[in-house]
Short mmCIF file of C-alpha atoms in Angstrom, two decimals:
data_model
loop_
_atom_site.label_atom_id
_atom_site.label_comp_id
_atom_site.label_asym_id
_atom_site.label_seq_id
_atom_site.Cartn_x
_atom_site.Cartn_y
_atom_site.Cartn_z
CA ASP A 1341 8.13 -7.28 -5.62
CA GLN A 1342 8.38 -8.09 -9.30
CA GLN A 1343 8.73 -11.81 -9.69
CA VAL A 1344 8.76 -11.54 -13.48
CA LYS A 1345 10.76 -8.75 -15.01
CA GLN A 1346 10.96 -7.42 -18.51
CA ASN A 1347 13.58 -4.74 -18.32
CA SER A 1348 13.14 -3.33 -21.80
CA PRO A 1349 9.96 -1.26 -22.06
CA SER A 1350 10.38 -1.03 -25.82
CA LEU A 1351 12.40 -2.55 -28.64
CA SER A 1352 12.73 -1.39 -32.21
CA VAL A 1353 13.76 -3.89 -34.91
CA GLN A 1354 14.00 -3.66 -38.65
CA GLU A 1355 11.65 -5.81 -40.70
CA GLY A 1356 13.25 -9.11 -41.66
CA ARG A 1357 15.74 -9.09 -38.78
CA ILE A 1358 15.58 -11.05 -35.56
CA SER A 1359 13.66 -9.70 -32.55
CA ILE A 1360 14.84 -10.89 -29.15
CA LEU A 1361 12.69 -10.17 -26.12
CA ASN A 1362 14.05 -10.97 -22.70
CA CYS A 1363 12.46 -11.91 -19.42
CA ASP A 1364 13.90 -12.66 -15.97
CA TYR A 1365 12.20 -14.24 -13.00
CA THR A 1366 13.02 -14.58 -9.35
CA ASN A 1367 10.64 -17.27 -8.08
CA SER A 1368 12.39 -20.64 -8.31
CA MET A 1369 9.00 -22.36 -7.98
CA PHE A 1370 7.94 -21.22 -11.43
CA ASP A 1371 7.86 -24.21 -13.75
CA TYR A 1372 5.89 -23.05 -16.75
CA PHE A 1373 6.45 -19.96 -18.81
CA LEU A 1374 4.36 -18.28 -21.46
CA TRP A 1375 4.59 -15.41 -23.88
CA TYR A 1376 1.54 -13.36 -24.74
CA LYS A 1377 1.12 -10.77 -27.46
CA LYS A 1378 -1.19 -7.83 -27.00
CA TYR A 1379 -2.51 -5.30 -29.48
CA PRO A 1380 -4.03 -2.02 -28.27
CA ALA A 1381 -7.58 -2.34 -26.92
CA GLU A 1382 -7.43 -6.15 -27.08
CA GLY A 1383 -6.78 -8.86 -24.52
CA PRO A 1384 -3.47 -10.73 -24.41
CA THR A 1385 -3.22 -13.56 -26.95
CA PHE A 1386 -1.23 -16.67 -26.19
CA LEU A 1387 1.86 -17.01 -28.36
CA ILE A 1388 4.14 -19.78 -27.13
CA SER A 1389 5.06 -21.53 -23.90
CA ILE A 1390 7.77 -23.65 -22.41
CA SER A 1391 7.95 -26.07 -19.52
CA SER A 1392 10.87 -26.03 -17.11
CA ILE A 1393 11.82 -29.52 -18.25
CA LYS A 1394 12.81 -28.09 -21.62
CA ASP A 1395 15.25 -25.42 -22.68
CA LYS A 1396 13.81 -24.61 -26.07
CA ASN A 1397 10.45 -24.62 -27.79
CA GLU A 1398 9.89 -23.62 -31.37
CA ASP A 1399 6.73 -22.75 -33.26
CA GLY A 1400 7.18 -21.33 -36.73
CA ARG A 1401 8.94 -17.97 -36.52
CA PHE A 1402 8.79 -18.00 -32.73
CA THR A 1403 11.29 -19.71 -30.45
CA VAL A 1404 11.43 -19.49 -26.68
CA PHE A 1405 14.64 -20.33 -24.83
CA LEU A 1406 14.77 -21.07 -21.11
CA ASN A 1407 17.89 -20.88 -18.97
CA LYS A 1408 16.83 -22.18 -15.57
CA SER A 1409 20.13 -21.61 -13.84
CA ALA A 1410 20.04 -17.95 -14.83
CA LYS A 1411 16.26 -17.70 -14.33
CA HIS A 1412 16.05 -16.17 -17.75
CA LEU A 1413 13.97 -16.74 -20.82
CA SER A 1414 13.87 -15.11 -24.19
CA LEU A 1415 11.56 -14.98 -27.16
CA HIS A 1416 13.10 -14.93 -30.62
CA ILE A 1417 11.09 -13.86 -33.63
CA VAL A 1418 12.69 -14.41 -36.99
CA PRO A 1419 12.15 -12.94 -39.44
CA SER A 1420 10.32 -10.03 -37.85
CA GLN A 1421 7.25 -8.80 -39.68
CA PRO A 1422 5.24 -5.55 -39.38
CA GLY A 1423 2.32 -7.47 -37.84
CA ASP A 1424 4.59 -8.46 -34.98
CA SER A 1425 4.45 -4.90 -33.66
CA ALA A 1426 2.68 -5.26 -30.33
CA VAL A 1427 3.31 -5.47 -26.60
CA TYR A 1428 4.76 -8.80 -25.52
CA PHE A 1429 4.16 -10.07 -22.02
CA CYS A 1430 6.20 -12.74 -20.34
CA ALA A 1431 4.24 -14.80 -17.80
CA ALA A 1432 5.06 -17.58 -15.38
CA THR A 1433 3.30 -19.92 -13.05
CA ALA A 1434 4.12 -22.53 -10.43
CA TYR A 1435 2.38 -25.74 -9.59
CA SER A 1436 0.70 -25.04 -6.29
CA GLY A 1437 -0.19 -28.54 -5.22
CA GLY A 1438 -3.64 -28.49 -6.71
CA GLY A 1439 -6.17 -26.02 -7.96
CA ALA A 1440 -5.99 -23.36 -10.59
CA ASP A 1441 -2.94 -21.16 -10.86
CA GLY A 1442 -2.91 -17.56 -11.84
CA LEU A 1443 -0.20 -16.25 -14.09
CA THR A 1444 2.39 -13.76 -12.91
CA PHE A 1445 3.08 -11.29 -15.66
CA GLY A 1446 5.98 -9.03 -16.51
CA LYS A 1447 5.36 -5.43 -17.38
CA GLY A 1448 5.59 -6.02 -21.12
CA THR A 1449 7.91 -4.98 -23.92
CA HIS A 1450 6.60 -2.88 -26.76
CA LEU A 1451 8.07 -4.30 -29.97
CA ILE A 1452 8.12 -1.97 -32.94
CA ILE A 1453 8.98 -3.43 -36.33
CA GLN A 1454 10.29 -0.81 -38.70
CA PRO A 1455 9.88 -1.23 -42.46
CA ASP B 265 -16.74 -16.85 -32.85
CA THR B 266 -15.74 -15.06 -29.69
CA ALA B 267 -14.01 -17.41 -27.28
CA VAL B 268 -13.89 -15.22 -24.18
CA SER B 269 -16.12 -12.15 -24.14
CA GLN B 270 -16.55 -9.36 -21.65
CA THR B 271 -19.22 -6.71 -21.26
CA PRO B 272 -19.11 -3.82 -21.14
CA LYS B 273 -15.94 -2.86 -22.98
CA TYR B 274 -15.93 0.57 -21.34
CA LEU B 275 -17.46 1.55 -18.03
CA VAL B 276 -17.44 5.06 -16.60
CA THR B 277 -19.01 5.56 -13.21
CA GLN B 278 -19.00 7.71 -10.10
CA MET B 279 -17.19 6.95 -6.87
CA GLY B 280 -19.32 5.00 -4.44
CA ASN B 281 -21.39 3.23 -7.07
CA ASP B 282 -21.76 -0.53 -7.40
CA LYS B 283 -21.05 -2.08 -10.80
CA SER B 284 -20.63 -5.45 -12.46
CA ILE B 285 -18.52 -6.70 -15.33
CA LYS B 286 -19.64 -9.84 -17.10
CA CYS B 287 -17.47 -12.55 -18.62
CA GLU B 288 -18.50 -15.51 -20.72
CA GLN B 289 -16.44 -18.22 -22.37
CA ASN B 290 -17.70 -20.65 -25.00
CA LEU B 291 -14.62 -22.88 -24.92
CA GLY B 292 -15.96 -25.39 -22.44
CA HIS B 293 -13.16 -24.53 -20.04
CA ASP B 294 -13.26 -25.51 -16.39
CA THR B 295 -11.47 -22.57 -14.88
CA MET B 296 -11.99 -18.83 -15.22
CA TYR B 297 -9.98 -15.90 -13.91
CA TRP B 298 -10.09 -12.17 -13.37
CA TYR B 299 -6.99 -10.03 -13.80
CA LYS B 300 -6.45 -6.33 -13.19
CA GLN B 301 -4.02 -4.34 -15.30
CA ASP B 302 -2.93 -1.44 -13.17
CA SER B 303 -1.61 1.97 -14.13
CA LYS B 304 1.90 0.57 -14.32
CA LYS B 305 0.68 -1.97 -16.89
CA PHE B 306 1.14 -4.95 -14.60
CA LEU B 307 -1.41 -7.71 -15.05
CA LYS B 308 -2.26 -9.15 -11.65
CA ILE B 309 -4.43 -12.14 -10.80
CA MET B 310 -7.46 -11.31 -8.70
CA PHE B 311 -9.59 -14.46 -8.65
CA SER B 312 -10.01 -17.81 -10.25
CA TYR B 313 -12.98 -20.18 -10.20
CA ASN B 314 -12.86 -23.90 -10.83
CA ASN B 315 -16.19 -25.74 -10.87
CA LYS B 316 -17.79 -22.90 -8.89
CA GLU B 317 -15.12 -23.03 -6.26
CA LEU B 318 -12.96 -20.02 -5.52
CA ILE B 319 -9.37 -21.15 -5.82
CA ILE B 320 -7.36 -17.98 -5.60
CA ASN B 321 -8.14 -14.75 -3.87
CA GLU B 322 -5.10 -12.51 -3.85
CA THR B 323 -4.99 -9.46 -1.60
CA VAL B 324 -8.08 -7.97 -3.18
CA PRO B 325 -10.48 -5.81 -1.16
CA ASN B 326 -13.70 -7.53 -0.21
CA ARG B 327 -15.55 -4.89 -2.22
CA PHE B 328 -14.70 -7.13 -5.15
CA SER B 329 -16.69 -10.33 -5.41
CA PRO B 330 -16.66 -12.86 -8.24
CA LYS B 331 -19.90 -14.65 -9.01
CA SER B 332 -20.17 -17.69 -11.24
CA PRO B 333 -23.76 -18.65 -12.16
CA ASP B 334 -22.44 -21.53 -14.27
CA LYS B 335 -19.20 -22.90 -15.69
CA ALA B 336 -19.29 -20.58 -18.70
CA HIS B 337 -19.65 -17.34 -16.74
CA LEU B 338 -17.62 -15.51 -14.14
CA ASN B 339 -18.90 -12.04 -13.33
CA LEU B 340 -17.06 -9.47 -11.26
CA HIS B 341 -19.06 -7.32 -8.86
CA ILE B 342 -17.52 -4.24 -7.36
CA ASN B 343 -19.16 -2.36 -4.49
CA SER B 344 -18.48 1.19 -3.37
CA LEU B 345 -16.16 1.97 -6.25
CA GLU B 346 -13.05 4.00 -5.48
CA LEU B 347 -10.80 6.10 -7.69
CA GLY B 348 -8.06 3.50 -7.41
CA ASP B 349 -10.29 0.89 -8.96
CA SER B 350 -9.82 2.57 -12.33
CA ALA B 351 -8.01 0.03 -14.49
CA VAL B 352 -8.48 -2.45 -17.28
CA TYR B 353 -9.94 -5.75 -16.08
CA PHE B 354 -9.34 -8.92 -18.07
CA CYS B 355 -11.22 -12.15 -17.83
CA ALA B 356 -9.50 -15.39 -18.83
CA SER B 357 -10.24 -19.10 -18.95
CA SER B 358 -8.25 -22.31 -19.12
CA PRO B 359 -9.20 -25.92 -19.87
CA GLU B 360 -8.37 -27.40 -16.48
CA SER B 361 -6.64 -26.69 -13.24
CA SER B 362 -3.02 -27.55 -12.53
CA SER B 363 -3.92 -30.57 -10.49
CA THR B 364 -1.82 -33.37 -11.90
CA GLY B 365 1.35 -32.43 -10.13
CA THR B 366 3.37 -32.79 -13.29
CA SER B 367 5.69 -29.98 -14.16
CA GLY B 368 4.51 -28.32 -17.32
CA SER B 369 0.89 -29.43 -16.92
CA THR B 370 -0.40 -25.91 -16.49
CA ASP B 371 -2.80 -25.02 -19.23
CA THR B 372 -2.72 -21.91 -21.32
CA GLN B 373 -5.13 -19.18 -20.38
CA TYR B 374 -7.25 -17.43 -23.00
CA PHE B 375 -8.08 -13.81 -22.40
CA GLY B 376 -11.07 -11.63 -23.09
CA PRO B 377 -10.73 -8.20 -24.69
CA GLY B 378 -10.74 -6.34 -21.40
CA THR B 379 -13.05 -3.84 -19.72
CA ARG B 380 -11.73 -0.35 -19.12
CA LEU B 381 -13.22 0.91 -15.87
CA THR B 382 -12.97 4.61 -15.09
CA VAL B 383 -14.10 5.85 -11.71
CA LEU B 384 -14.69 9.60 -11.48
#
């Protein structure tokens, strides 16, 4: 049962254009969402996050949009750069009433930036 | 400076053996986690420790046991290794637990580089 889904295994974008990575979730208890970037043979690196009380969060070239009613979030990268080529994981978590929460990850989208 | 480190990076072993993977964080974080990335590339939470207390234990076989000698370390011990245990295991840490009850209070988790375990 995939609670976090990234339906595009890969995405190819030309350098300088906008990259849009999508993520859907099914658990309505999720209230915090994160995007991680992962290079081969390295651990995931935190990129940007958004709380369910917001619908947009921006950090430099990266913007995350959250549509709670559609249970959908997206990561926009503009302009895309060659160093952005990596696997991007969407993750979500829910407040559990106390204690540490694990993250539920999507399967990842491999973003390839073409020169 | 390495924030979250894991050793070894690669581990190849025979079925039935017992092995450990070590994790250390120098961020002063309160909570540490172990994740398994399976063959389908899903990252799944296995355990988390907050102040030496096990908080989460998903449906993980009891052959897996986390051990935390202190706040900066969370080691993963695996007994009687099986072929299906082959995967990449990631350690992570976060500053504090989600205990305030406020939406959006969950802290970001910082990941180690991963340990690729191969069971032959």
